[in-house]
XYZ file of C-alpha atoms in Angstrom:
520
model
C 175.846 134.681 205.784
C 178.113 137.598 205.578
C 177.390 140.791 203.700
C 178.657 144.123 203.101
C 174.833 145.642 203.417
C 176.246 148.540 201.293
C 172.977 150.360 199.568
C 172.474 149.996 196.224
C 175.157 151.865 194.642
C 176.463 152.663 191.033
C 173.188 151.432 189.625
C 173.062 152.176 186.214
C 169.385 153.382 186.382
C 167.046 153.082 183.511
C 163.446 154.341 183.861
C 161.231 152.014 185.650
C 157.873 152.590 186.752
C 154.338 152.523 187.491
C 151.858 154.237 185.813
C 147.962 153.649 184.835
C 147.689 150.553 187.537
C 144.060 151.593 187.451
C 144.079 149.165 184.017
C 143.683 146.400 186.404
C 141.487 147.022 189.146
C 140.494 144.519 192.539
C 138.617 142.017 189.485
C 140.973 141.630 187.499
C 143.301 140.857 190.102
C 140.828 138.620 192.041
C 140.419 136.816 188.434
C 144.231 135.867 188.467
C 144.416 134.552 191.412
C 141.879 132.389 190.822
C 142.690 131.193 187.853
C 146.480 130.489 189.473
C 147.454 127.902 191.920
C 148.787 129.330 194.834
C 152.834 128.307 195.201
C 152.711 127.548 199.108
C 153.764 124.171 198.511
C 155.492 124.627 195.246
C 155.133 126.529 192.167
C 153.337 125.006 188.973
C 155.565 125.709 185.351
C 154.670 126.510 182.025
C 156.175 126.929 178.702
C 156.039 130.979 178.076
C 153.942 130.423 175.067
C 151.276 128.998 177.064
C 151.400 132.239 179.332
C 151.606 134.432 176.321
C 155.498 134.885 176.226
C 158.152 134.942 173.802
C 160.815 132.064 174.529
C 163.439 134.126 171.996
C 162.746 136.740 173.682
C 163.578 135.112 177.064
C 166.664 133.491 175.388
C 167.826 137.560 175.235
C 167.021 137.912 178.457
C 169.272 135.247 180.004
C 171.974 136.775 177.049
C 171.740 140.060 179.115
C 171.967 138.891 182.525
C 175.517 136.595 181.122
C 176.941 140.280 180.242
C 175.547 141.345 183.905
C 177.135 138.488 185.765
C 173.767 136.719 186.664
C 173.591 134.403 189.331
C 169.824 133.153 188.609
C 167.251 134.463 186.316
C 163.083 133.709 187.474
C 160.026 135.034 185.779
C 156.299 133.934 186.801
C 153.613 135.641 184.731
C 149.979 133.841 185.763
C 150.732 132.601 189.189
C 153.264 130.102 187.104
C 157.164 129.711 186.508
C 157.732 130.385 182.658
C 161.510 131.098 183.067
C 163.924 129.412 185.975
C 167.172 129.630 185.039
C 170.414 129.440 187.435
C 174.322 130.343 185.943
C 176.853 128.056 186.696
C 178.721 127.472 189.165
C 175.454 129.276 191.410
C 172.623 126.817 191.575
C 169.553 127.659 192.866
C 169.338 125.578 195.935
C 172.091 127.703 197.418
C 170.098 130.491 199.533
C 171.279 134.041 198.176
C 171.755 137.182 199.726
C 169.399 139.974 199.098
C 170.936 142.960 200.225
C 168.896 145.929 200.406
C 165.555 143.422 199.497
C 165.601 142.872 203.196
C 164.444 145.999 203.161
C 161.018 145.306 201.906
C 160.905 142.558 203.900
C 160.926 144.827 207.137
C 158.288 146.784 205.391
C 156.574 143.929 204.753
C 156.486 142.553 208.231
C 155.824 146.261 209.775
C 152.518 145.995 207.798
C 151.501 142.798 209.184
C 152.153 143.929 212.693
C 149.547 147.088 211.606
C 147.335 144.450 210.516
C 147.561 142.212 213.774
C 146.803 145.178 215.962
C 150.581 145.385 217.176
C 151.566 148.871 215.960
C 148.518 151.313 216.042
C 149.549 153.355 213.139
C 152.507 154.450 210.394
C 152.164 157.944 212.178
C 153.741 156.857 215.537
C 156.609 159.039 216.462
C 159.376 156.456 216.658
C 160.893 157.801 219.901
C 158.026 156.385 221.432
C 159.616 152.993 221.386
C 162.506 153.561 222.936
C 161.687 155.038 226.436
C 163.728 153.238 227.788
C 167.178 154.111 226.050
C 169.073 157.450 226.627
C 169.244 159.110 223.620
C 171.694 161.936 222.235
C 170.514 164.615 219.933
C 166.989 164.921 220.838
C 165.153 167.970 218.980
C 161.551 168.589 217.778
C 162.538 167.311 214.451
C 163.607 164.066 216.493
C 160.569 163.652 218.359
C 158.548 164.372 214.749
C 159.962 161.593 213.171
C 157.386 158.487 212.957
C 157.399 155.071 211.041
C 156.259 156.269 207.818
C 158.944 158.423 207.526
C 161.383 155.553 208.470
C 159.569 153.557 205.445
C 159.876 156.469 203.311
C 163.491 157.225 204.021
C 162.221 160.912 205.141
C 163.370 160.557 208.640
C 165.448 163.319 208.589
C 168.749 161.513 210.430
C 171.856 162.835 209.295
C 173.186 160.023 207.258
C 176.005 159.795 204.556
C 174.877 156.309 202.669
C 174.663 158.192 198.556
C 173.475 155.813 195.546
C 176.265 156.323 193.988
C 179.019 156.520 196.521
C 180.894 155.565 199.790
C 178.083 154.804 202.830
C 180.100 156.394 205.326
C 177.331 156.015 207.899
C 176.968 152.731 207.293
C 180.078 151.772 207.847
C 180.823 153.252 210.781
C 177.166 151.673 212.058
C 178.976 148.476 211.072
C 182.198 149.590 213.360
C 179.782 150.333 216.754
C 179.267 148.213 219.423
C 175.431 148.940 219.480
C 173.751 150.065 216.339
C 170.471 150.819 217.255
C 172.013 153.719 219.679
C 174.348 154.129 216.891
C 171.258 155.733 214.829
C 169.111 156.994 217.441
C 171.924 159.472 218.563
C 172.580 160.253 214.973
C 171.847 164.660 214.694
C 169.488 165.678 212.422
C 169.581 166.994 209.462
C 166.169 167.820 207.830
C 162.435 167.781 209.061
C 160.725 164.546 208.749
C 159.297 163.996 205.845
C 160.919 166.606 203.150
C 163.546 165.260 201.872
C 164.179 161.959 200.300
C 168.081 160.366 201.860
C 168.762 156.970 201.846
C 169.713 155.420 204.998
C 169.990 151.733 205.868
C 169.624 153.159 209.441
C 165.819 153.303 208.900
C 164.823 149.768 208.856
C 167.518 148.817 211.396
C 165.214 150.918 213.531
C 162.096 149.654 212.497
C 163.437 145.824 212.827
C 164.167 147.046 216.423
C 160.535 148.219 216.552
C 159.222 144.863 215.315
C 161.203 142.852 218.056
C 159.515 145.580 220.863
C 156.435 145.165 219.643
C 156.414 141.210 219.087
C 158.733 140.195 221.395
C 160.559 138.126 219.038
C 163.438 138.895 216.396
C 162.185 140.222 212.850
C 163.747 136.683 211.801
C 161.265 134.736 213.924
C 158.357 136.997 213.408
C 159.023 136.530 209.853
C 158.726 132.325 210.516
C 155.202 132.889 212.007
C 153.535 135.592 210.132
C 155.390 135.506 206.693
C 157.435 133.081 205.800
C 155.443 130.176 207.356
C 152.150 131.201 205.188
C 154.093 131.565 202.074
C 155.517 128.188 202.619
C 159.249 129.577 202.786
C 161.080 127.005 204.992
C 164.610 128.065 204.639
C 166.620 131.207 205.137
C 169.968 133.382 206.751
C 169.850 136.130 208.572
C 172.125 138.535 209.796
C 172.020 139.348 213.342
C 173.848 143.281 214.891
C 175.534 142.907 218.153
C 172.418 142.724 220.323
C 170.990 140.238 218.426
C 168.409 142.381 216.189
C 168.183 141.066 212.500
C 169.881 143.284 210.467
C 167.208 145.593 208.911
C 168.925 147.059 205.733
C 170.199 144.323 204.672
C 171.911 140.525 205.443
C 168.455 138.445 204.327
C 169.562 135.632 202.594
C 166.714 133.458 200.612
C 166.138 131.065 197.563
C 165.209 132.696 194.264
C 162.106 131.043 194.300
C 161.145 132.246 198.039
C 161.962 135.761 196.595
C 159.259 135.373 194.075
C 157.106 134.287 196.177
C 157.489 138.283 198.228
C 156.643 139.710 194.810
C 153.795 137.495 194.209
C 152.250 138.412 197.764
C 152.615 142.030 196.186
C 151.165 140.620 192.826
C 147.846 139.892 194.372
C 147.741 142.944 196.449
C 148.117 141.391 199.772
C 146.369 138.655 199.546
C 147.613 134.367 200.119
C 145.537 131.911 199.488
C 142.505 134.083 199.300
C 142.989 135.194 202.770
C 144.611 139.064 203.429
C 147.971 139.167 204.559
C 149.560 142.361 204.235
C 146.831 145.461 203.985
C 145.869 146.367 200.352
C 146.530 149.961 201.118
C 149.738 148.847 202.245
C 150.258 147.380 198.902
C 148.879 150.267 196.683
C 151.176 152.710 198.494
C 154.524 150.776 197.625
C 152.913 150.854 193.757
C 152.018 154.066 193.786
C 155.093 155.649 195.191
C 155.342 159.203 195.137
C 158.370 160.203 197.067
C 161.316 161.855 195.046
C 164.631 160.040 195.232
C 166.400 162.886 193.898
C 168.217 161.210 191.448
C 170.449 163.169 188.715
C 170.519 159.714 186.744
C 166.978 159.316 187.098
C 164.677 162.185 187.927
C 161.675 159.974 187.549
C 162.693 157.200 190.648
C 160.393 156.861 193.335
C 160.364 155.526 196.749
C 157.801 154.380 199.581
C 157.621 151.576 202.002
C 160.431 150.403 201.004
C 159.838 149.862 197.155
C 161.033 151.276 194.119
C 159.217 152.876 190.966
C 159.314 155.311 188.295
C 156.978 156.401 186.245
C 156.846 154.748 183.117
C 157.428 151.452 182.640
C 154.333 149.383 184.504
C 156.647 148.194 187.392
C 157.621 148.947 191.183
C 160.150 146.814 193.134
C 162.304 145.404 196.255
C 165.892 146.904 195.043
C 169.357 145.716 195.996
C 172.996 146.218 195.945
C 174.504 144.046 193.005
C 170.987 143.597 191.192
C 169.281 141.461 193.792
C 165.650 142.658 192.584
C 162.376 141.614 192.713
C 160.152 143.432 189.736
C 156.403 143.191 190.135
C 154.670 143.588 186.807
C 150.399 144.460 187.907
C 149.283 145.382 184.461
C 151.309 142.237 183.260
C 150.493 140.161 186.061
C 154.458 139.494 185.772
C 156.609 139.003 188.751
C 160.168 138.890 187.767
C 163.340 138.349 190.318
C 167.131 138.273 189.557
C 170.581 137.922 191.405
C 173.670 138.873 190.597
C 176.881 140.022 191.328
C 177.215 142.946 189.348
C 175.237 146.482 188.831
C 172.800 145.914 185.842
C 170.467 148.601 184.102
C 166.590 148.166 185.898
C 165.475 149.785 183.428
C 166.420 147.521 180.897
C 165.580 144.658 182.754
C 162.328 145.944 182.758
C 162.171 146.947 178.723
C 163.533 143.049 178.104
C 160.847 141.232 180.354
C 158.029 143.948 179.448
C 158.424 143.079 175.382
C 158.933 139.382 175.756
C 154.643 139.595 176.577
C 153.221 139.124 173.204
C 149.779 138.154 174.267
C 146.936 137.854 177.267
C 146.272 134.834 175.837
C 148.181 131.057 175.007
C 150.673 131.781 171.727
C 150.608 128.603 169.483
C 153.680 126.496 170.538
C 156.975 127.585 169.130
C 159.899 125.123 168.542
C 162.349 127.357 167.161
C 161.998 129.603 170.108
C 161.633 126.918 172.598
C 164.828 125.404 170.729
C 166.522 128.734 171.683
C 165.640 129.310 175.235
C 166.389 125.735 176.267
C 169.808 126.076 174.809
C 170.690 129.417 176.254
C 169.490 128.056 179.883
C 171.525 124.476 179.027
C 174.533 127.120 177.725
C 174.736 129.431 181.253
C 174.227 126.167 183.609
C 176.805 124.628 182.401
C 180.134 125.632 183.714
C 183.201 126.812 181.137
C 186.884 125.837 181.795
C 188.872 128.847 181.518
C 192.560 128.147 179.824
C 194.981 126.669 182.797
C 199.044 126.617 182.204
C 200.838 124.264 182.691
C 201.980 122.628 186.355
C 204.974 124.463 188.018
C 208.280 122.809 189.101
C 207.490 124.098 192.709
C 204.614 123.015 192.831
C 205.555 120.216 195.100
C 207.763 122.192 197.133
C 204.935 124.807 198.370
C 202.448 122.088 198.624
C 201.002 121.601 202.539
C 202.789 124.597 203.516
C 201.288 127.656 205.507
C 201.894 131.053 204.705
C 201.272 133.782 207.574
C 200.522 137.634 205.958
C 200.779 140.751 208.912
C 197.869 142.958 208.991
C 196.928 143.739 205.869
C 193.597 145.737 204.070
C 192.333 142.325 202.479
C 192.287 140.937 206.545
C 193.911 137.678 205.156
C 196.270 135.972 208.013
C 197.241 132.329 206.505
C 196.831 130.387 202.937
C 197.690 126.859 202.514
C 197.582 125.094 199.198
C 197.770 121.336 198.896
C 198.714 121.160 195.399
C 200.569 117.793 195.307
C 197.673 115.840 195.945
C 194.722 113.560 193.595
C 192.839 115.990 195.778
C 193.700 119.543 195.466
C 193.001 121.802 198.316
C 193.168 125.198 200.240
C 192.617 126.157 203.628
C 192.626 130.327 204.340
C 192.011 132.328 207.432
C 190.920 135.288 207.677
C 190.810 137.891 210.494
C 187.688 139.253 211.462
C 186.779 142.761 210.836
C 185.548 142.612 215.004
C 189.299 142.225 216.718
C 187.309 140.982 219.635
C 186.138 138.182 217.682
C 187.727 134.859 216.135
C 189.199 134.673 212.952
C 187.399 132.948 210.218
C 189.119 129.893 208.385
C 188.000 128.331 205.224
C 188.878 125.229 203.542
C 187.924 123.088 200.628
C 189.106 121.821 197.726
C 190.022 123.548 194.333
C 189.789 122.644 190.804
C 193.243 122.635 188.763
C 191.150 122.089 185.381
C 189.951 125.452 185.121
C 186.640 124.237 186.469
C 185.658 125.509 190.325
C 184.949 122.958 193.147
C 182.841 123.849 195.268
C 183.202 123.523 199.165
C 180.908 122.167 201.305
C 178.060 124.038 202.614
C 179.319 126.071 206.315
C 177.475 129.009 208.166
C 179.614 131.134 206.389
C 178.253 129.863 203.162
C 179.063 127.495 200.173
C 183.000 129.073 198.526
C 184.099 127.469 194.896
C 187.579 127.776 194.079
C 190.177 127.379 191.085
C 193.508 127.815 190.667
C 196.229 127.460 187.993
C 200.016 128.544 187.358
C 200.610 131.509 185.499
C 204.274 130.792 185.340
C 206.620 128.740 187.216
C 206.856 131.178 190.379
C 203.279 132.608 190.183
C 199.743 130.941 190.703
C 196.230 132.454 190.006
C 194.015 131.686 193.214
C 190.201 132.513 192.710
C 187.059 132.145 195.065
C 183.582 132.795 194.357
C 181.078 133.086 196.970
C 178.226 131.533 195.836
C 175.101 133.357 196.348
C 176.715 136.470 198.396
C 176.462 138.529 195.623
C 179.910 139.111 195.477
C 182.353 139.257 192.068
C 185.304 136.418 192.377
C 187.994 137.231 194.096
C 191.226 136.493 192.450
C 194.844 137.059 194.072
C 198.095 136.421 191.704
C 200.374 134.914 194.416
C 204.087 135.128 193.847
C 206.603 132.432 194.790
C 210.050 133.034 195.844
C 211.971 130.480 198.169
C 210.135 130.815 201.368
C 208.214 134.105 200.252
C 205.136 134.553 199.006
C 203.597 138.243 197.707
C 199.997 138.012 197.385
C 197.958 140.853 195.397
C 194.473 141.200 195.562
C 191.925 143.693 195.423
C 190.087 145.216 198.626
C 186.334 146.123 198.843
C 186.677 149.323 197.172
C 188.475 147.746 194.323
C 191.735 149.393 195.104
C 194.467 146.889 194.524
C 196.222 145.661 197.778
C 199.822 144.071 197.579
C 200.882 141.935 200.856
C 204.064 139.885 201.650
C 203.987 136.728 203.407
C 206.563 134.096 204.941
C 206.259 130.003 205.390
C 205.635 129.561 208.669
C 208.677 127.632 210.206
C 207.253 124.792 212.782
């Protein structure tokens, strides 16, 4: 699946946390996990009362994440489901991009290969593992850096990837032939280890690490020691140019597989009674303690990979767009959501936090349950936005193709069959890598106001609408479901055997591109 892998930016930040985990020592935790079936196979549901939840409270919840541009909504509390809810046109057997989650993942799997004797400690000095590469920029700070400051993004690397701006590094990682020389050669900029700077650069690094050290691709190591025990059967992901799965990002997985990562966490390592990842492994991502530096957020902490702050009860795999999966200890909560928009963690956090009334069952409540079962029924259910009426040349520019010159969206060719019981579109695109082919799309699109959704391609599952603005001028939206992406709409123009397309680019800057029929 394709992704931007841009870090998570523009975040509106609320305060998140972890404090006093010490409420719920190895016991209690061990006491959970008994009482709760483990969700290898699949996960066993319950109402919220019956886990001590409020289901009005929930119905809020899913109220917020419409305003946030939700693509699914999941909260376990208990070792069982209590909330599942997916908003149309998304569904939740479409597998959904992570972002920087994939992050944790690395982590994740960089424990395990601690724990099965592959990498002898977090203090290695990361040059180690690449003897056999010639690398620019080689300094003691270099040589100091080690895999614990790659988890803590303290390497040191001089990287330009801000929270709240343009990853510059990133991109230009994206741009190289080989990345992992891309950020070896990198200068340095600090001393390992004192100062906090986000770098997607990191994990690429360590994902290279993990495919030295196992002789397999993160992807596949994943299959054996991580995936395959937590019963997770299907996933994307991305791949650089040597064939090294991208480590900051490009993970694609089902919301429910996602919860299953937090609920690893939830029971401090532990699957099926039998240690997978190394509690102290677990208790440092909790107990983060290095500073972000974060104007928004002063609190925001980082290790391993995770997210917390210090006051709300809750650390977390974090990425672009609000993919984000919130582990709850003292609430024995894990929550996960995806999106295609920036949404407030903090008040993510505040909603699921007060919807726990009790430790205990909560008599039933049929007013509530009334609520939360129509708010899930409302957001499933796709709207049909207004649609004008059919254009005279409608039939005219039906079947043709329309050929753009370069352009800053990378769009070559459209072709709308319009005239047709079956409406459809076929685009091409040209790929960001000149030395590769272009990419072409087709499938057909809904006239109604409703999206139809294509059918399901490596590069993903594409729903599309359309509808006439005027006579000369038609409204052409896609959605890629699950990419974490907002819709793309382009107003195309109309005149004889001209077309002007508008459309906004990446950075939301609005691009305006003239086309011609193509003449056979």
């Amino acid at each position: 699946m394709r992704n931007p892998g841009l870090a998570v930016s523009r975040i509106v930040f609320g305060t998140i946390a972890l404090v006093g985990l010490t409420c719920c020592g190895p016991a209690a935790f061990a006491q959970a996990a008994s009482e709760s079936a483990w969700p290898t196979t699949q996960w066993q549901t319950s109402t919220p009362e019956e886990q001590g939840m409020d289901p009005a409270a929930l119905a809020k919840l899913i109220e917020y994440g419409t305003s946030r541009s939700f693509d699914s909504l999941l909260i376990v509390r208990h070792g069982r489901i209590v909330l599942d809810a997916s908003y149309a046109p998304y569904t939740a057997d479409i597998p959904h991009i992570t972002n920087s989650v994939t992050k944790a993942v690395i982590g994740t799997l960089t424990a395990i290969a601690y724990k099965d004797g592959l990498l002898d400690s977090a203090n290695h000095q990361m040059l180690d593992f690449f003897g056999d590469r010639s690398i620019a920029n080689v300094d003691d700070k270099k040589k100091a850096i080690t895999v614990q400051s790659l988890l803590d993004m303290t390497s040191g690397l001089d990287w330009s990837e801000p929270l709240n701006g343009r990853p510059d590094s990133l991109i230009e990682m994206e741009r190289s032939p080989d990345w992992v020389k891309f950020i070896l050669d990198r200068p340095m900029s600090n001393t390992p280890g004192d100062i906090f700077n986000y770098n997607s650069g990191n994990p690429h690094l360590l994902s290279a690490v993990l495919t030295k050290l196992t002789g397999m691709s993160a992807s596949d190591y994943a299959k054996a020691r991580l995936f395959g025990p937590l019963g997770i059967s299907a996933w994307n992901w991305r791949r650089d140019p040597q064939g090294i799965s991208t480590g900051g990002y490009g993970l694609a997985l089902h919301p429910r597989d996602m919860a299953k990562i937090g609920y690893l966490y939830l029971r401090q390592g532990e699957w099926e009674g039998k240690p997978l990842v190394p509690r102290d492994w677990v208790e440092k991502a909790s107990r983060a303690n290095v500073n972000m530096n974060s104007s928004s957020s002063p609190e925001l902490r980082y290790s391993n990979f995770f997210w917390a702050l210090p006051n709300k009860q809750v650390y977390m795999a974090v990425g672009y767009h609000c993919q984000v999966i919130m582990v709850f200890p003292a609430l024995d909560i894990v929550a996960v959501t995806t999106a295609r928009n920036f949404c407030s963690l903090g008040r993510l956090a505040d909603h699921i936090s007060s919807a726990v009334k009790s430790e205990t069952p909560l008599p039933p409540d049929p007013a509530g349950a009334n609520l939360l079962a129509g708010a899930i029924r409302d957001i499933s259910t796709e709207k049909a936005t207004e649609v004008g009426a059919t254009s005279g040349i409608a039939s005219s520019i039906s079947g043709k193709t329309y050929k753009f010159p370069g352009n800053p969206l990378n769009v070559k060719s459209l072709s709308l069959t319009l005239a047709d019981p079956r409406p459809r579109f076929e685009l091409e695109f040209n790929n960001r890598d000149p030395t590769r082919p272009s990419l072409r799309f087709t499938g057909p699109i809904g006239l109604d106001g409703l999206y139809r959704k294509s059918e399901p391609a490596a590069t993903g599952i594409v729903a599309t609408k359309g509808s006439w603005l005027n006579d000369g001028t038609f409204l052409f939206q896609r959605l890629a479901l699950g990419a974490g992406a907002p819709v793309q709409g382009w107003t195309l123009r109309f005149d004889g055997g001209k077309i002007n397309l508008r459309g906004n680019d990446r950075a939301g800057r609005e691009v305006s591109v003239d086309g011609e029929a193509d003449v056979p």
